[in-house]
Short mmCIF file of C-alpha atoms in Angstrom, two decimals:
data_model
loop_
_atom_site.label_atom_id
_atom_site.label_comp_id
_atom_site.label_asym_id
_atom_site.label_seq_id
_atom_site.Cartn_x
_atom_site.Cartn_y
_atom_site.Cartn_z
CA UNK A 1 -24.00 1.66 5.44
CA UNK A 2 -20.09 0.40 4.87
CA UNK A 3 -19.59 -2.73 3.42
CA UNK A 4 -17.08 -4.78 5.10
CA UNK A 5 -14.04 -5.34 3.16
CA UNK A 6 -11.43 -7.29 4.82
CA UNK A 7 -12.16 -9.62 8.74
CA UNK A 8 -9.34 -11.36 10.23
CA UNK A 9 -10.72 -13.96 12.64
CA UNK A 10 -8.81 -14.91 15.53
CA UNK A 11 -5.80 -15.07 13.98
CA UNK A 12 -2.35 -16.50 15.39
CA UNK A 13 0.89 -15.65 14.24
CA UNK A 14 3.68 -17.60 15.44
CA UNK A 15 7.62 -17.66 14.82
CA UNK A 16 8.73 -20.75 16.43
CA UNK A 17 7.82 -21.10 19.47
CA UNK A 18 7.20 -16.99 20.44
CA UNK A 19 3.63 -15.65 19.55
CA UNK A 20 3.50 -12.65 17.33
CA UNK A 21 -0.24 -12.20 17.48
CA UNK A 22 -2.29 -13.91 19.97
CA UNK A 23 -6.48 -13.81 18.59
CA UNK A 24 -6.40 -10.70 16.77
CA UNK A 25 -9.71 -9.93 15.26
CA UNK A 26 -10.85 -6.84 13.57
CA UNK A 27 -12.40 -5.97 10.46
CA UNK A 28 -11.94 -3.34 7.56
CA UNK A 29 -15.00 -1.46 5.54
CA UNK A 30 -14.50 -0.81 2.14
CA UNK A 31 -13.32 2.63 0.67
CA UNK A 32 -11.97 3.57 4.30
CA UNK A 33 -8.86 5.01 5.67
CA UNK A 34 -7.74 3.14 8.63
CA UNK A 35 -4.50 3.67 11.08
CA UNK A 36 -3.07 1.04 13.10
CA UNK A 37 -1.04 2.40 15.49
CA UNK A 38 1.79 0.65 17.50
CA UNK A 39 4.85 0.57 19.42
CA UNK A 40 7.82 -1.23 17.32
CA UNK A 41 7.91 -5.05 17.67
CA UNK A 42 3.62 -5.21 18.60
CA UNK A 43 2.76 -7.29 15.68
CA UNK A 44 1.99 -4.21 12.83
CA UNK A 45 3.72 -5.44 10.12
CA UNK A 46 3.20 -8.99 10.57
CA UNK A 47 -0.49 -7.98 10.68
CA UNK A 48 0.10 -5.97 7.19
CA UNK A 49 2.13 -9.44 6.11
CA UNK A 50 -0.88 -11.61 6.32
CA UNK A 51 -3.07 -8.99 4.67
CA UNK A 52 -1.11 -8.58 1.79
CA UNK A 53 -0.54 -12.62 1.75
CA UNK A 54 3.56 -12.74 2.75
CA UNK A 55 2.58 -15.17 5.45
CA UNK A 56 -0.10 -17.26 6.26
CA UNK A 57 -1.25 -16.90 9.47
CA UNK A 58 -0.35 -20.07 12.24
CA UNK A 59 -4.44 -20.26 12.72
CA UNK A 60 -7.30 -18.25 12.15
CA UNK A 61 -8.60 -17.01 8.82
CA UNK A 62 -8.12 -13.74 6.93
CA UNK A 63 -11.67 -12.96 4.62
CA UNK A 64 -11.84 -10.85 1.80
CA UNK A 65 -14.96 -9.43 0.53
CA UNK A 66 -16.28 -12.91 2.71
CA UNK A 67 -13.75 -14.98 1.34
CA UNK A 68 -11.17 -17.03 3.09
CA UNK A 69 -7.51 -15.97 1.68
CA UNK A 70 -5.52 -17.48 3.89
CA UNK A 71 -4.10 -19.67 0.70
CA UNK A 72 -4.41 -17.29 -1.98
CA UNK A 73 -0.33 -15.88 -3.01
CA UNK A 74 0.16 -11.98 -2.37
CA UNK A 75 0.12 -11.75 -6.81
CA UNK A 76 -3.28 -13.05 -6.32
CA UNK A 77 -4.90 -10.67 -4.01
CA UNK A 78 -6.34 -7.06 -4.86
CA UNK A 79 -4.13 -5.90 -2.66
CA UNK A 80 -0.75 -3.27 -3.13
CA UNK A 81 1.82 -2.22 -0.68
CA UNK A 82 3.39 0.78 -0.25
CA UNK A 83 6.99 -0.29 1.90
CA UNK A 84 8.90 2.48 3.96
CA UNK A 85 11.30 1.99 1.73
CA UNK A 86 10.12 2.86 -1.38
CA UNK A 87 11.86 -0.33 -3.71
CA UNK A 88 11.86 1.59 -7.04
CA UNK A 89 13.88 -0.05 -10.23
CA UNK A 90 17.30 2.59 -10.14
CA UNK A 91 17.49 1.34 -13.61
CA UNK A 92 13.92 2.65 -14.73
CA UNK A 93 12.61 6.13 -15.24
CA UNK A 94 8.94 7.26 -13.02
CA UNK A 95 6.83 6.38 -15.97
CA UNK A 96 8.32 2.44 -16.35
CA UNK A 97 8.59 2.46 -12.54
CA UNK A 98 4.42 2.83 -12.47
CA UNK A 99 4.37 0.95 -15.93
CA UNK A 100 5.91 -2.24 -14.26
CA UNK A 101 3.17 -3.89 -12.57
CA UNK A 102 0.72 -2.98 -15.76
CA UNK A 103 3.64 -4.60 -18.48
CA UNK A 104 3.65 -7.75 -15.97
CA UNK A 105 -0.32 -8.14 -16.14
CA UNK A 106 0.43 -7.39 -20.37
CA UNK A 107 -1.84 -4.75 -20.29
CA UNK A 108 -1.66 -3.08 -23.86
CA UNK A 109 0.46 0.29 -24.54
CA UNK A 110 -1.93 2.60 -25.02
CA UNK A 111 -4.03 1.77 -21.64
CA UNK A 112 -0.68 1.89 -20.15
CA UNK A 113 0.41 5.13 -21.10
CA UNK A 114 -3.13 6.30 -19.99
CA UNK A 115 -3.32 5.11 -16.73
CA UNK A 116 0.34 5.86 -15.93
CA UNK A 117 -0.96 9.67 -16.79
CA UNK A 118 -3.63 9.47 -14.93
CA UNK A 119 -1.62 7.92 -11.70
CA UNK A 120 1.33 10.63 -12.20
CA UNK A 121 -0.74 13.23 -12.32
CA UNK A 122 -3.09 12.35 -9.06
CA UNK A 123 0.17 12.42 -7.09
CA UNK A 124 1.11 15.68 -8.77
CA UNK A 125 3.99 14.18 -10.87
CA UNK A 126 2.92 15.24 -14.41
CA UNK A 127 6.17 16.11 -16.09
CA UNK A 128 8.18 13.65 -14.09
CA UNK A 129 7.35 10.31 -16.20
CA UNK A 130 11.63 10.24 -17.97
CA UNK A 131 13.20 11.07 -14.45
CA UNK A 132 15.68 8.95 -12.33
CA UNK A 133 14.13 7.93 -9.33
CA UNK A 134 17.19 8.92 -7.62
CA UNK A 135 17.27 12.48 -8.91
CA UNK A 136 13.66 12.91 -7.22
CA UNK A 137 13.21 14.00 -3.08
CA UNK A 138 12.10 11.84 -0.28
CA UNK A 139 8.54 13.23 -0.73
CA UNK A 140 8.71 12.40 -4.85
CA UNK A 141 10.02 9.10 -4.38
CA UNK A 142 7.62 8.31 -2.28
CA UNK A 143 4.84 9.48 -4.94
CA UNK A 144 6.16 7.41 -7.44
CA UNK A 145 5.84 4.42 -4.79
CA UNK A 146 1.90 5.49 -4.60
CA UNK A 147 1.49 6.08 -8.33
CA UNK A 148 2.90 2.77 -8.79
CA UNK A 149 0.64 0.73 -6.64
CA UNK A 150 -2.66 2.84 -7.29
CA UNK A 151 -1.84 2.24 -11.13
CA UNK A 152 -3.03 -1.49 -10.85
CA UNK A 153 -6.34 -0.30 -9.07
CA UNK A 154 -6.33 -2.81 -6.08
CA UNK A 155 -9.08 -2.77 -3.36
CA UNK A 156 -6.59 -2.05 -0.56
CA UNK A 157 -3.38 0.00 -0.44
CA UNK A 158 -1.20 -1.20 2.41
CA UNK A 159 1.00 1.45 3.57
CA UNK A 160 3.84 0.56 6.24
CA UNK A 161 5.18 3.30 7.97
CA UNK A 162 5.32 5.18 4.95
CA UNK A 163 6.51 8.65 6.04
CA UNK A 164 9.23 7.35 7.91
CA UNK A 165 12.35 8.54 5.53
CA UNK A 166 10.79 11.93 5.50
CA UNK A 167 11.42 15.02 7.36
CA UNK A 168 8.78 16.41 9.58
CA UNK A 169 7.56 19.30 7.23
CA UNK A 170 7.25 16.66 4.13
CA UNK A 171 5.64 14.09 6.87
CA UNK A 172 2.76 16.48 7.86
CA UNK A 173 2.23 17.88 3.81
CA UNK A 174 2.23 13.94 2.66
CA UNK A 175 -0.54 12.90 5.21
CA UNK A 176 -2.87 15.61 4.20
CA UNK A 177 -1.89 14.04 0.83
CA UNK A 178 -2.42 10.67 1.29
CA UNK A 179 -5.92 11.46 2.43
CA UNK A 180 -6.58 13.39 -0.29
CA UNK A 181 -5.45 10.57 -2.68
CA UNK A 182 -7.69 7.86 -1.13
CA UNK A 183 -10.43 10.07 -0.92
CA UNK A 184 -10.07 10.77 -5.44
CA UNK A 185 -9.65 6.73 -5.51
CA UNK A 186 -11.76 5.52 -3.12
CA UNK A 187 -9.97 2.52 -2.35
CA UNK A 188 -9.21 1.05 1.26
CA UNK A 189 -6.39 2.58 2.60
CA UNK A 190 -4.42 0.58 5.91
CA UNK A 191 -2.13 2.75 7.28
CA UNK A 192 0.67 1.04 9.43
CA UNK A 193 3.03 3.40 11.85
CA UNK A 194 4.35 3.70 15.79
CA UNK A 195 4.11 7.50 15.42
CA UNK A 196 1.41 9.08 17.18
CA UNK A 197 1.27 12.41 15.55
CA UNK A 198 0.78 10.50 12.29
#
């Protein structure tokens, strides 16, 4: 039976005065692949937001493994994101743009240098590691996003709208990919987009 990962009990999310999300309660089982699936402006990525601890939600509580997080800081949560726009350091090469979260936690060099291997090569970027982000495709970039937040080995991957800078060929090759990844990692994988197809 799946173990239940992540609840969010009728929780409230409000910007001033307007309602974002009225009592929204669902839950998450661990080592799953889910898709939420929205119109723009329904309340997605405030929902990823309070996941991955950005906001704190007006009232209701978000569990973890049972656990009320609603004050614990993103940092603190086993949690990763995965943006639509990728954020990776211009100024670093692949390898210290998946190194960067392990050098912040001061994990030592050599573990480094393993598990950046190891997270290159699951998103088929062995060889890759003294490239310039911005030499590398939509599709690579993107990658090196993954490789980057897999590299920490969080519980949940967040992923908001991540195909959406890609063309429709890439989109369709990087979902079969994405499932493919989560399926080698077996982490919880929350999948964020408006697009039906996806």
């Amino acid at each position: 039976m799946a173990k239940e990962l992540i609840r969010l009990v009728d929780c409230l999310m409000a910007f001033d005065d307007e309602i974002v999300l009225n009592s929204v309660n669902f839950y998450i089982n661990d080592s799953e692949f889910l898709t939420l699936l929205g119109p723009s402006g329904c309340g997605k990525t405030t929902t990823l937001r309070l996941i991955g601890g950005f906001l704190k939600p007006t009232s209701g509580d978000i569990l973890f493994d049972g656990v009320r997080i609603n004050d614990v800081p993103p940092h603190k949560r086993k949690v990763n994101t995965v943006f639509q726009k990728y954020a990776l350091f211009t100024h670093l090469n692949v390898f210290e743009n998946v190194a960067f979260g392990l050098r912040i936690a001061k994990v030592s060099e050599p573990d480094i240098r393993r598990r950046v291997a190891e997270a290159l090569e699951l998103v088929d970027l062995k060889g890759y590691e003294k490239r310039n982000p911005t030499s590398l495709s939509g599709g690579q970039q993107q990658r090196v996003a993954i490789a980057r937040a897999i590299v920490n080995r969080p519980k949940v991957l967040l992923l908001d709208e991540p195909l959406g800078a890609l063309d429709l060929k890439l989109r369709k090759e990087m979902q079969r990919e994405l499932k493919q990844i989560q399926q080698q990692v077996g982490i919880t994988f929350v999948y964020f987009t408006h697009d039906q197809e996806e």
